[in-house]
GROMACS .gro file of C-alpha atoms in nm:
model
  509
    1MET     CA    1   4.792   4.898   3.713
    2ASN     CA    2   4.458   5.055   3.633
    3ASN     CA    3   4.130   4.948   3.788
    4ASN     CA    4   4.009   4.760   3.477
    5LEU     CA    5   4.326   4.555   3.469
    6LYS     CA    6   4.292   4.479   3.840
    7ILE     CA    7   3.936   4.355   3.788
    8SER     CA    8   4.050   4.130   3.501
    9LEU     CA    9   4.331   3.978   3.705
   10ILE     CA   10   4.103   3.918   4.001
   11ALA     CA   11   3.854   3.745   3.774
   12ALA     CA   12   4.131   3.535   3.626
   13GLY     CA   13   4.253   3.446   3.973
   14VAL     CA   14   3.907   3.336   4.075
   15ALA     CA   15   3.878   3.123   3.761
   16ILE     CA   16   4.213   2.957   3.826
   17SER     CA   17   4.118   2.886   4.187
   18SER     CA   18   3.788   2.736   4.074
   19SER     CA   19   3.968   2.516   3.823
   20LEU     CA   20   4.210   2.393   4.088
   21ALA     CA   21   3.918   2.317   4.316
   22THR     CA   22   3.751   2.124   4.039
   23ILE     CA   23   4.067   1.927   3.966
   24PHE     CA   24   4.103   1.846   4.334
   25ALA     CA   25   3.739   1.739   4.348
   26VAL     CA   26   3.787   1.508   4.049
   27GLY     CA   27   4.098   1.357   4.196
   28SER     CA   28   3.943   1.302   4.536
   29SER     CA   29   3.616   1.162   4.404
   30THR     CA   30   3.749   0.930   4.136
   31PRO     CA   31   3.769   0.562   4.229
   32LYS     CA   32   4.047   0.333   4.106
   33SER     CA   33   3.848   0.255   3.792
   34GLY     CA   34   3.899   0.613   3.672
   35VAL     CA   35   3.528   0.694   3.658
   36PRO     CA   36   3.440   1.010   3.856
   37LEU     CA   37   3.176   0.987   4.125
   38LEU     CA   38   2.887   1.231   4.153
   39THR     CA   39   2.962   1.499   4.412
   40GLU     CA   40   2.677   1.656   4.603
   41LYS     CA   41   2.649   2.031   4.654
   42SER     CA   42   2.796   2.128   4.989
   43ASN     CA   43   2.486   2.331   5.076
   44SER     CA   44   2.257   2.089   5.258
   45GLY     CA   45   1.954   2.271   5.123
   46SER     CA   46   2.046   2.209   4.760
   47LEU     CA   47   1.799   2.014   4.544
   48TYR     CA   48   2.044   1.904   4.279
   49THR     CA   49   2.367   1.709   4.238
   50VAL     CA   50   2.674   1.824   4.046
   51ALA     CA   51   2.888   1.577   3.849
   52ALA     CA   52   3.262   1.632   3.830
   53SER     CA   53   3.368   1.705   3.471
   54MET     CA   54   3.570   1.454   3.275
   55PRO     CA   55   3.688   1.415   2.915
   56GLU     CA   56   3.471   1.192   2.700
   57GLU     CA   57   3.593   0.840   2.640
   58PRO     CA   58   3.726   0.815   2.283
   59THR     CA   59   3.484   0.651   2.040
   60ASP     CA   60   3.632   0.438   1.760
   61PHE     CA   61   3.402   0.389   1.462
   62VAL     CA   62   3.682   0.291   1.224
   63ASN     CA   63   3.750  -0.060   1.355
   64ALA     CA   64   3.381  -0.146   1.371
   65ALA     CA   65   3.324  -0.018   1.016
   66GLU     CA   66   3.628  -0.194   0.868
   67SER     CA   67   3.536  -0.523   1.032
   68THR     CA   68   3.177  -0.524   0.902
   69VAL     CA   69   3.163  -0.376   0.549
   70ASN     CA   70   3.293  -0.701   0.396
   71GLY     CA   71   3.018  -0.895   0.574
   72VAL     CA   72   2.734  -0.699   0.412
   73VAL     CA   73   2.617  -0.776   0.057
   74SER     CA   74   2.403  -0.606  -0.205
   75ILE     CA   75   2.092  -0.796  -0.317
   76LYS     CA   76   1.904  -0.725  -0.640
   77SER     CA   77   1.575  -0.903  -0.707
   78TYR     CA   78   1.440  -0.973  -1.055
   79ALA     CA   79   1.112  -1.101  -1.197
   80THR     CA   80   0.928  -1.114  -1.527
   81PRO     CA   81   0.603  -0.911  -1.526
   82ARG     CA   82   0.296  -1.117  -1.611
   83GLY     CA   83  -0.031  -1.010  -1.767
   84TYR     CA   84   0.098  -0.678  -1.906
   85SER     CA   85   0.047  -0.536  -2.251
   86GLN     CA   86   0.327  -0.416  -2.476
   87ASN     CA   87   0.328  -0.067  -2.328
   88GLY     CA   88   0.367  -0.209  -1.979
   89ASN     CA   89   0.021  -0.117  -1.850
   90GLU     CA   90  -0.258  -0.370  -1.850
   91ALA     CA   91  -0.521  -0.102  -1.791
   92PHE     CA   92  -0.477   0.049  -2.139
   93SER     CA   93  -0.588  -0.280  -2.298
   94ASP     CA   94  -0.907  -0.287  -2.096
   95PRO     CA   95  -1.224  -0.225  -2.307
   96PHE     CA   96  -1.379  -0.027  -2.022
   97PHE     CA   97  -1.077   0.206  -2.030
   98GLU     CA   98  -1.129   0.255  -2.404
   99PHE     CA   99  -1.499   0.328  -2.353
  100PHE     CA  100  -1.436   0.610  -2.108
  101PHE     CA  101  -1.110   0.754  -2.245
  102GLY     CA  102  -1.109   0.658  -2.610
  103GLY     CA  103  -0.889   0.394  -2.765
  104ASN     CA  104  -0.784   0.477  -3.121
  105GLY     CA  105  -0.415   0.481  -3.036
  106ASN     CA  106  -0.453   0.174  -2.821
  107ARG     CA  107  -0.626  -0.022  -3.098
  108GLN     CA  108  -0.336   0.061  -3.322
  109ARG     CA  109  -0.093  -0.069  -3.062
  110ARG     CA  110  -0.285  -0.394  -3.024
  111GLN     CA  111  -0.250  -0.460  -3.397
  112GLN     CA  112   0.126  -0.471  -3.356
  113GLN     CA  113   0.302  -0.793  -3.261
  114PRO     CA  114   0.319  -0.800  -2.879
  115GLU     CA  115   0.664  -0.820  -2.727
  116GLN     CA  116   0.757  -1.096  -2.489
  117PRO     CA  117   0.776  -0.967  -2.130
  118ARG     CA  118   1.132  -0.908  -2.016
  119GLU     CA  119   1.285  -0.967  -1.676
  120ARG     CA  120   1.288  -0.652  -1.468
  121GLN     CA  121   1.457  -0.550  -1.145
  122LEU     CA  122   1.204  -0.554  -0.863
  123GLY     CA  123   1.413  -0.402  -0.588
  124LEU     CA  124   1.743  -0.344  -0.418
  125GLY     CA  125   1.841  -0.435  -0.066
  126SER     CA  126   2.118  -0.560   0.157
  127GLY     CA  127   2.205  -0.878   0.341
  128VAL     CA  128   2.439  -0.994   0.617
  129ILE     CA  129   2.670  -1.295   0.579
  130LEU     CA  130   2.610  -1.540   0.863
  131SER     CA  131   2.845  -1.823   0.769
  132LYS     CA  132   3.161  -1.874   0.567
  133ASP     CA  133   2.980  -2.112   0.331
  134GLY     CA  134   2.728  -1.854   0.212
  135TYR     CA  135   2.421  -1.831   0.434
  136ILE     CA  136   2.288  -1.473   0.429
  137VAL     CA  137   2.007  -1.311   0.627
  138THR     CA  138   1.798  -1.031   0.479
  139ASN     CA  139   1.444  -0.895   0.494
  140HIS     CA  140   1.147  -1.088   0.356
  141HIS     CA  141   1.036  -0.780   0.166
  142VAL     CA  142   1.372  -0.766  -0.014
  143ILE     CA  143   1.326  -1.107  -0.178
  144ASP     CA  144   0.945  -1.129  -0.188
  145GLY     CA  145   0.813  -1.205  -0.538
  146ALA     CA  146   1.160  -1.247  -0.688
  147GLU     CA  147   1.231  -1.507  -0.954
  148ARG     CA  148   1.606  -1.442  -0.941
  149LEU     CA  149   1.830  -1.299  -0.671
  150ASP     CA  150   2.163  -1.143  -0.763
  151VAL     CA  151   2.410  -1.105  -0.472
  152THR     CA  152   2.718  -0.883  -0.496
  153LEU     CA  153   2.992  -0.900  -0.232
  154ASN     CA  154   3.195  -0.602  -0.121
  155ASP     CA  155   3.483  -0.723  -0.344
  156ASN     CA  156   3.245  -0.708  -0.646
  157ARG     CA  157   3.208  -1.086  -0.686
  158ASN     CA  158   2.861  -1.184  -0.809
  159PHE     CA  159   2.648  -1.486  -0.719
  160THR     CA  160   2.297  -1.613  -0.780
  161ALA     CA  161   2.125  -1.692  -0.451
  162LYS     CA  162   1.854  -1.942  -0.367
  163VAL     CA  163   1.590  -1.886  -0.098
  164ILE     CA  164   1.620  -2.126   0.196
  165GLY     CA  165   1.316  -1.990   0.374
  166SER     CA  166   1.126  -1.671   0.445
  167ASP     CA  167   0.907  -1.544   0.728
  168PRO     CA  168   0.673  -1.251   0.649
  169THR     CA  169   0.566  -1.224   1.015
  170THR     CA  170   0.912  -1.111   1.129
  171ASP     CA  171   1.017  -0.978   0.784
  172LEU     CA  172   1.321  -1.206   0.776
  173ALA     CA  173   1.454  -1.436   0.506
  174LEU     CA  174   1.748  -1.675   0.474
  175ILE     CA  175   1.921  -1.713   0.137
  176LYS     CA  176   2.230  -1.908   0.025
  177ILE     CA  177   2.509  -1.853  -0.226
  178GLU     CA  178   2.766  -2.113  -0.329
  179ALA     CA  179   3.089  -1.965  -0.196
  180ASP     CA  180   3.361  -2.043   0.058
  181ASP     CA  181   3.564  -1.856   0.317
  182LEU     CA  182   3.335  -1.552   0.326
  183HIS     CA  183   3.372  -1.271   0.578
  184VAL     CA  184   3.126  -1.323   0.865
  185ILE     CA  185   2.992  -1.061   1.103
  186PRO     CA  186   2.982  -1.220   1.451
  187MET     CA  187   2.639  -1.242   1.612
  188GLY     CA  188   2.595  -1.017   1.913
  189ASN     CA  189   2.327  -1.007   2.182
  190SER     CA  190   2.069  -0.735   2.123
  191GLU     CA  191   1.949  -0.772   2.481
  192ASP     CA  192   2.281  -0.635   2.605
  193ILE     CA  193   2.269  -0.307   2.413
  194ARG     CA  194   2.156   0.001   2.602
  195VAL     CA  195   1.968   0.314   2.507
  196GLY     CA  196   2.226   0.580   2.423
  197GLU     CA  197   2.485   0.329   2.298
  198TRP     CA  198   2.661   0.401   1.968
  199VAL     CA  199   2.568   0.178   1.673
  200LEU     CA  200   2.653   0.167   1.301
  201ALA     CA  201   2.417   0.091   1.013
  202VAL     CA  202   2.592  -0.084   0.722
  203GLY     CA  203   2.421  -0.134   0.387
  204ASN     CA  204   2.366  -0.018   0.030
  205PRO     CA  205   2.132   0.285   0.032
  206PHE     CA  206   2.026   0.394  -0.319
  207GLY     CA  207   2.275   0.141  -0.458
  208PHE     CA  208   2.579   0.304  -0.293
  209THR     CA  209   2.766  -0.004  -0.172
  210SER     CA  210   2.947  -0.038   0.159
  211THR     CA  211   2.788   0.266   0.319
  212VAL     CA  212   2.828   0.317   0.693
  213THR     CA  213   2.625   0.559   0.905
  214LYS     CA  214   2.635   0.614   1.280
  215GLY     CA  215   2.379   0.685   1.547
  216ILE     CA  216   2.272   0.587   1.893
  217VAL     CA  217   2.012   0.344   2.021
  218SER     CA  218   1.710   0.570   2.071
  219ALA     CA  219   1.475   0.306   2.214
  220LYS     CA  220   1.424  -0.068   2.243
  221ALA     CA  221   1.116  -0.289   2.198
  222ARG     CA  222   0.952  -0.028   1.976
  223ASN     CA  223   0.622  -0.103   1.802
  224VAL     CA  224   0.606   0.104   1.483
  225SER     CA  225   0.235   0.038   1.425
  226ALA     CA  226   0.160   0.189   1.765
  227LEU     CA  227   0.343   0.505   1.659
  228THR     CA  228   0.176   0.533   1.319
  229HIS     CA  229  -0.164   0.413   1.443
  230GLY     CA  230  -0.161   0.160   1.161
  231ALA     CA  231  -0.237  -0.210   1.150
  232SER     CA  232   0.044  -0.439   1.259
  233ASN     CA  233   0.182  -0.658   0.983
  234GLY     CA  234   0.355  -0.899   1.216
  235ILE     CA  235   0.588  -0.920   1.513
  236GLU     CA  236   0.722  -0.575   1.595
  237SER     CA  237   0.984  -0.526   1.864
  238PHE     CA  238   1.235  -0.302   1.692
  239ILE     CA  239   1.556  -0.138   1.801
  240GLN     CA  240   1.504   0.230   1.724
  241THR     CA  241   1.812   0.431   1.622
  242ASP     CA  242   1.890   0.767   1.464
  243ALA     CA  243   2.146   0.617   1.225
  244ALA     CA  244   2.059   0.724   0.870
  245VAL     CA  245   1.886   0.439   0.683
  246ASN     CA  246   1.739   0.474   0.334
  247PRO     CA  247   1.593   0.254   0.058
  248GLY     CA  248   1.853  -0.013  -0.016
  249ASN     CA  249   1.958  -0.043   0.349
  250SER     CA  250   1.685  -0.301   0.415
  251GLY     CA  251   1.839  -0.628   0.528
  252GLY     CA  252   2.169  -0.463   0.620
  253ALA     CA  253   2.355  -0.477   0.948
  254LEU     CA  254   2.315  -0.281   1.268
  255VAL     CA  255   2.636  -0.336   1.466
  256ASN     CA  256   2.782  -0.219   1.795
  257LEU     CA  257   3.128  -0.066   1.826
  258ARG     CA  258   3.276  -0.413   1.878
  259GLY     CA  259   3.163  -0.501   1.526
  260GLU     CA  260   2.897  -0.744   1.649
  261LEU     CA  261   2.562  -0.779   1.476
  262VAL     CA  262   2.282  -0.656   1.703
  263GLY     CA  263   2.004  -0.607   1.446
  264ILE     CA  264   1.887  -0.629   1.085
  265ASN     CA  265   1.777  -0.291   0.948
  266ALA     CA  266   1.419  -0.317   0.830
  267ALA     CA  267   1.224   0.007   0.829
  268ILE     CA  268   1.228   0.384   0.858
  269TYR     CA  269   0.977   0.629   1.000
  270SER     CA  270   0.923   0.884   0.727
  271HIS     CA  271   0.657   1.090   0.551
  272THR     CA  272   0.865   1.101   0.231
  273GLY     CA  273   0.996   0.746   0.195
  274ASN     CA  274   1.351   0.855   0.278
  275PHE     CA  275   1.531   0.893   0.610
  276ALA     CA  276   1.369   1.149   0.838
  277GLY     CA  277   1.536   1.093   1.171
  278TYR     CA  278   1.456   0.741   1.294
  279SER     CA  279   1.518   0.390   1.169
  280PHE     CA  280   1.426   0.048   1.302
  281ALA     CA  281   1.608  -0.284   1.320
  282ILE     CA  282   1.496  -0.637   1.404
  283PRO     CA  283   1.691  -0.743   1.716
  284THR     CA  284   1.923  -1.042   1.700
  285SER     CA  285   1.725  -1.204   1.982
  286ILE     CA  286   1.461  -1.268   1.714
  287VAL     CA  287   1.697  -1.303   1.415
  288LYS     CA  288   1.896  -1.592   1.567
  289LYS     CA  289   1.584  -1.797   1.635
  290ILE     CA  290   1.416  -1.735   1.298
  291VAL     CA  291   1.721  -1.807   1.079
  292THR     CA  292   1.783  -2.128   1.274
  293ASP     CA  293   1.422  -2.233   1.209
  294LEU     CA  294   1.447  -2.148   0.839
  295LYS     CA  295   1.767  -2.346   0.799
  296GLN     CA  296   1.642  -2.652   0.989
  297TYR     CA  297   1.277  -2.664   0.886
  298GLY     CA  298   1.234  -2.425   0.593
  299THR     CA  299   0.975  -2.226   0.788
  300ALA     CA  300   0.954  -2.041   1.120
  301GLN     CA  301   0.833  -2.232   1.424
  302ARG     CA  302   0.582  -1.991   1.572
  303ALA     CA  303   0.479  -2.025   1.936
  304PHE     CA  304   0.126  -1.919   2.029
  305LEU     CA  305  -0.002  -1.829   2.374
  306GLY     CA  306  -0.367  -1.801   2.274
  307ILE     CA  307  -0.492  -1.478   2.430
  308GLY     CA  308  -0.661  -1.157   2.325
  309PHE     CA  309  -0.501  -0.869   2.509
  310ALA     CA  310  -0.446  -0.496   2.552
  311GLU     CA  311  -0.165  -0.297   2.707
  312LEU     CA  312  -0.246  -0.186   3.059
  313THR     CA  313  -0.303   0.190   3.059
  314PRO     CA  314  -0.396   0.416   3.351
  315GLU     CA  315  -0.749   0.434   3.211
  316LEU     CA  316  -0.780   0.056   3.172
  317ALA     CA  317  -0.629  -0.004   3.518
  318LYS     CA  318  -0.882   0.233   3.675
  319GLU     CA  319  -1.170   0.071   3.485
  320LYS     CA  320  -1.067  -0.284   3.585
  321GLY     CA  321  -0.955  -0.201   3.938
  322VAL     CA  322  -0.591  -0.295   3.882
  323THR     CA  323  -0.376  -0.132   4.150
  324ALA     CA  324  -0.087  -0.373   4.208
  325VAL     CA  325   0.098  -0.290   3.884
  326ASN     CA  326   0.124   0.006   3.649
  327SER     CA  327   0.216  -0.178   3.329
  328GLY     CA  328   0.165  -0.517   3.174
  329ILE     CA  329  -0.052  -0.714   2.932
  330TYR     CA  330  -0.420  -0.721   3.026
  331VAL     CA  331  -0.582  -1.049   2.920
  332GLY     CA  332  -0.918  -0.977   2.761
  333LYS     CA  333  -0.980  -1.325   2.621
  334VAL     CA  334  -0.840  -1.677   2.652
  335GLU     CA  335  -0.880  -1.903   2.350
  336ASP     CA  336  -1.021  -2.252   2.399
  337ARG     CA  337  -0.770  -2.538   2.375
  338SER     CA  338  -0.481  -2.291   2.385
  339ALA     CA  339  -0.153  -2.284   2.576
  340ALA     CA  340  -0.288  -2.009   2.801
  341PHE     CA  341  -0.607  -2.204   2.872
  342GLU     CA  342  -0.407  -2.514   2.965
  343ALA     CA  343  -0.181  -2.308   3.195
  344GLY     CA  344  -0.477  -2.159   3.382
  345ILE     CA  345  -0.449  -1.801   3.255
  346LYS     CA  346  -0.785  -1.626   3.296
  347GLU     CA  347  -0.958  -1.321   3.158
  348GLY     CA  348  -0.866  -1.019   3.369
  349ASP     CA  349  -0.513  -1.139   3.449
  350VAL     CA  350  -0.225  -0.894   3.393
  351ILE     CA  351   0.086  -1.068   3.253
  352THR     CA  352   0.401  -0.889   3.364
  353ALA     CA  353   0.680  -1.129   3.264
  354ILE     CA  354   0.754  -1.430   3.042
  355ALA     CA  355   1.058  -1.642   3.122
  356GLY     CA  356   1.170  -1.369   3.361
  357ALA     CA  357   1.167  -1.095   3.095
  358PRO     CA  358   0.929  -0.802   3.153
  359THR     CA  359   0.624  -0.769   2.927
  360GLY     CA  360   0.518  -0.413   2.989
  361ASN     CA  361   0.397  -0.356   2.633
  362THR     CA  362   0.296  -0.537   2.315
  363ALA     CA  363   0.645  -0.526   2.162
  364GLN     CA  364   0.804  -0.689   2.467
  365LEU     CA  365   0.536  -0.960   2.472
  366GLN     CA  366   0.584  -1.034   2.101
  367GLU     CA  367   0.962  -1.045   2.131
  368GLU     CA  368   0.958  -1.288   2.420
  369ILE     CA  369   0.711  -1.524   2.254
  370ALA     CA  370   0.899  -1.500   1.922
  371LYS     CA  371   1.208  -1.648   2.089
  372HIS     CA  372   1.029  -1.975   2.154
  373ARG     CA  373   0.896  -2.273   1.961
  374PRO     CA  374   0.588  -2.492   2.012
  375GLY     CA  375   0.661  -2.732   2.296
  376ASP     CA  376   0.883  -2.490   2.488
  377LYS     CA  377   0.791  -2.450   2.856
  378VAL     CA  378   0.832  -2.112   3.025
  379GLU     CA  379   0.717  -1.948   3.345
  380ILE     CA  380   0.465  -1.666   3.324
  381THR     CA  381   0.424  -1.407   3.599
  382TYR     CA  382   0.082  -1.247   3.628
  383TYR     CA  383  -0.144  -1.057   3.866
  384ARG     CA  384  -0.498  -1.170   3.942
  385ASP     CA  385  -0.716  -0.966   4.175
  386ASN     CA  386  -0.401  -0.761   4.247
  387LYS     CA  387  -0.218  -1.067   4.378
  388ARG     CA  388   0.093  -1.204   4.211
  389GLY     CA  389   0.094  -1.554   4.067
  390ASN     CA  390   0.314  -1.779   3.852
  391THR     CA  391   0.231  -2.058   3.614
  392THR     CA  392   0.415  -2.272   3.361
  393VAL     CA  393   0.293  -2.258   3.003
  394THR     CA  394   0.372  -2.497   2.718
  395PHE     CA  395   0.353  -2.307   2.392
  396ARG     CA  396   0.153  -2.451   2.103
  397ASN     CA  397   0.156  -2.393   1.727
  398SER     CA  398  -0.118  -2.241   1.510
  399ALA     CA  399  -0.290  -2.579   1.482
  400GLY     CA  400  -0.317  -2.605   1.862
  401ASN     CA  401  -0.052  -2.873   1.920
  402THR     CA  402   0.322  -2.887   1.985
  403SER     CA  403   0.429  -3.049   1.657
  404ILE     CA  404   0.707  -2.906   1.444
  405THR     CA  405   0.581  -2.733   1.130
  406ARG     CA  406   0.775  -2.799   0.812
  407ALA     CA  407   0.779  -2.606   0.487
  408GLY     CA  408   0.522  -2.745   0.249
  409ASP     CA  409   0.612  -2.939  -0.061
  410PHE     CA  410   0.404  -2.845  -0.365
  411THR     CA  411   0.386  -3.211  -0.466
  412GLU     CA  412   0.153  -3.276  -0.172
  413LEU     CA  413  -0.126  -3.132  -0.390
  414GLY     CA  414  -0.098  -3.445  -0.606
  415CYS     CA  415  -0.156  -3.286  -0.944
  416SER     CA  416   0.010  -3.154  -1.257
  417LEU     CA  417  -0.095  -2.817  -1.397
  418LYS     CA  418  -0.078  -2.642  -1.732
  419ALA     CA  419  -0.173  -2.293  -1.850
  420VAL     CA  420  -0.486  -2.288  -2.065
  421ASN     CA  421  -0.397  -2.182  -2.420
  422LYS     CA  422  -0.545  -1.874  -2.583
  423ASP     CA  423  -0.773  -2.067  -2.821
  424MET     CA  424  -0.931  -2.260  -2.535
  425LEU     CA  425  -0.971  -1.942  -2.327
  426LYS     CA  426  -1.146  -1.774  -2.619
  427LYS     CA  427  -1.372  -2.074  -2.678
  428LEU     CA  428  -1.472  -2.089  -2.309
  429GLU     CA  429  -1.494  -1.708  -2.284
  430LEU     CA  430  -1.235  -1.695  -2.006
  431SER     CA  431  -0.956  -1.442  -1.953
  432ASN     CA  432  -0.725  -1.671  -1.759
  433GLY     CA  433  -0.697  -2.021  -1.619
  434VAL     CA  434  -0.481  -2.318  -1.527
  435SER     CA  435  -0.589  -2.672  -1.617
  436VAL     CA  436  -0.554  -2.968  -1.383
  437MET     CA  437  -0.393  -3.222  -1.615
  438GLU     CA  438  -0.349  -3.511  -1.373
  439VAL     CA  439  -0.483  -3.598  -1.027
  440SER     CA  440  -0.312  -3.855  -0.807
  441LYS     CA  441  -0.307  -3.917  -0.434
  442GLY     CA  442  -0.292  -3.581  -0.258
  443LYS     CA  443  -0.473  -3.273  -0.135
  444PHE     CA  444  -0.656  -3.200  -0.462
  445LYS     CA  445  -0.799  -3.550  -0.489
  446ASP     CA  446  -0.905  -3.541  -0.123
  447ALA     CA  447  -1.092  -3.217  -0.190
  448GLY     CA  448  -1.278  -3.369  -0.488
  449ILE     CA  449  -1.099  -3.191  -0.773
  450LYS     CA  450  -1.106  -3.392  -1.096
  451PHE     CA  451  -0.906  -3.409  -1.417
  452GLY     CA  452  -0.975  -3.120  -1.655
  453PHE     CA  453  -1.081  -2.869  -1.389
  454ILE     CA  454  -0.975  -2.515  -1.481
  455ILE     CA  455  -0.858  -2.304  -1.185
  456LEU     CA  456  -0.952  -1.938  -1.224
  457ASP     CA  457  -0.843  -1.797  -0.891
  458ILE     CA  458  -0.709  -1.906  -0.553
  459ASN     CA  459  -0.786  -1.703  -0.243
  460ASN     CA  460  -0.917  -1.425  -0.470
  461SER     CA  461  -0.592  -1.408  -0.672
  462ARG     CA  462  -0.617  -1.481  -1.044
  463VAL     CA  463  -0.390  -1.755  -1.180
  464SER     CA  464  -0.263  -1.801  -1.535
  465THR     CA  465   0.038  -2.030  -1.494
  466GLU     CA  466   0.159  -2.314  -1.274
  467ASP     CA  467   0.407  -2.069  -1.120
  468ASP     CA  468   0.116  -1.851  -1.007
  469VAL     CA  469  -0.031  -2.147  -0.821
  470LYS     CA  470   0.306  -2.233  -0.666
  471LYS     CA  471   0.359  -1.876  -0.543
  472ILE     CA  472   0.020  -1.872  -0.371
  473TYR     CA  473   0.089  -2.214  -0.220
  474ARG     CA  474   0.426  -2.100  -0.083
  475ALA     CA  475   0.274  -1.782   0.058
  476ILE     CA  476   0.006  -1.982   0.240
  477MET     CA  477   0.257  -2.232   0.379
  478SER     CA  478   0.496  -1.961   0.499
  479ASP     CA  479   0.220  -1.768   0.675
  480THR     CA  480   0.250  -1.810   1.052
  481SER     CA  481  -0.026  -1.570   1.156
  482GLY     CA  482  -0.224  -1.851   1.314
  483TYR     CA  483  -0.501  -1.871   1.054
  484ASP     CA  484  -0.591  -2.203   0.892
  485LYS     CA  485  -0.380  -2.289   0.588
  486VAL     CA  486  -0.633  -2.336   0.311
  487MET     CA  487  -0.669  -2.274  -0.063
  488PHE     CA  488  -1.015  -2.147  -0.160
  489ILE     CA  489  -1.030  -2.234  -0.529
  490THR     CA  490  -1.275  -2.105  -0.788
  491GLY     CA  491  -1.293  -2.264  -1.133
  492VAL     CA  492  -1.497  -2.433  -1.403
  493TYR     CA  493  -1.513  -2.764  -1.588
  494PRO     CA  494  -1.483  -2.728  -1.971
  495GLU     CA  495  -1.809  -2.913  -2.033
  496ASN     CA  496  -2.002  -2.650  -1.839
  497PRO     CA  497  -1.796  -2.325  -1.834
  498LYS     CA  498  -2.091  -2.109  -1.727
  499ARG     CA  499  -2.116  -2.284  -1.392
  500LYS     CA  500  -1.849  -2.195  -1.140
  501VAL     CA  501  -1.730  -2.463  -0.898
  502TYR     CA  502  -1.570  -2.398  -0.559
  503TYR     CA  503  -1.330  -2.612  -0.359
  504ALA     CA  504  -1.160  -2.566  -0.022
  505VAL     CA  505  -0.825  -2.744  -0.005
  506GLY     CA  506  -0.692  -2.770   0.350
  507LEU     CA  507  -0.314  -2.763   0.378
  508ASP     CA  508  -0.274  -2.814   0.752
  509ASP     CA  509  -0.144  -3.155   0.852
   0.00000   0.00000   0.00000
């Protein structure tokens, strides 16, 4: 045996001995559960700990995928464009456009008989079946502005859906199709999922139906606006994952490996508009509460605490002399006649928990409050002058009371409306308008609006049809941002079209 061979055999012998030692270590340090314990380095001066090796636990994506694809639907939204010229672009009919860019071709087009606007597809998204009789949850932005919703099941059956309710603040909507014995994805608890846990995203990206992608939970209670330094559009406490999500996935399911719904996919973080590494889902802790509200009341029941706040940072803590805690919600202002004011919360307090759940950042605060309704009582933990305190708060609604808010009924305006015809518009030198044809008991009469009044715009949005007015009304009534619900109306009376008249129609009860 030559020297090289001897060296190889010795090395092999050492490797085998090491392996046996490792096997012995695993066997001696593994409890009855089969999970190996961490074994410390024998050298007492060591600064690190060595874990005994073990094979990875098998991960089964197949069962979770097969049990959920039939519970996710494709949603197409349709609407008829309004106010567009034959070529589909209103700007080309504008005389100012002609002045600057010339308009010979455009004049020729205007001489032709204009075509009636046709229904067009607005968007494509996904939805998750919540009940066997056809209730489906999706994103608000999937159905926003739609005049018709077309729902396709995984077995290619088609249905027309109606909107039960929608909440822009959480970007959730509840729709309904008339069907029976549908496949339902069971509702899971998003609070139980852990960072690093496997999840699947199920949806219809780019129109490819029944698409499943995998990833892990990258973070919880994520505020996307904080990452992008943009303005927040509502409640943001997302589950962040690296499962591939693309346009068309919105409203689809995020499920755990047990096939339970833990989130509704809503957004991606991307510079291109397509998946670039991270996606975000609305946790079921929020979804369950909002869809229940929408089904029962037609609108979300939003709880308000009534504070102005900032996240506690090292810089803010140093400035304000906060030493007892390192994270929390610093109260910068307490609104008069608010839930916080009633509970004794003061400026300078640091809120660290609501109902026992930590509130170390804005997303956690929003998520905890979003779980509750006006009238709910919860305990708040806070620090004042570096001393811990507790108080019970009774949440209020945007109007400052604990009443239930219900979806508005357009008939409460107490009027009938009709689009002003072209001849009348030309005579009055107006480009658009909706006439008030009848005024009975209701909001319009209370505001002083009389028969014949021509509405030009509401809240700075031009109106040309009754449907335009209804859309604005529904948008105001579904807004739960806390601002007063009011229609600021600009218009004219036919007898004096040169004089604009303004009305403020309050819609709060």
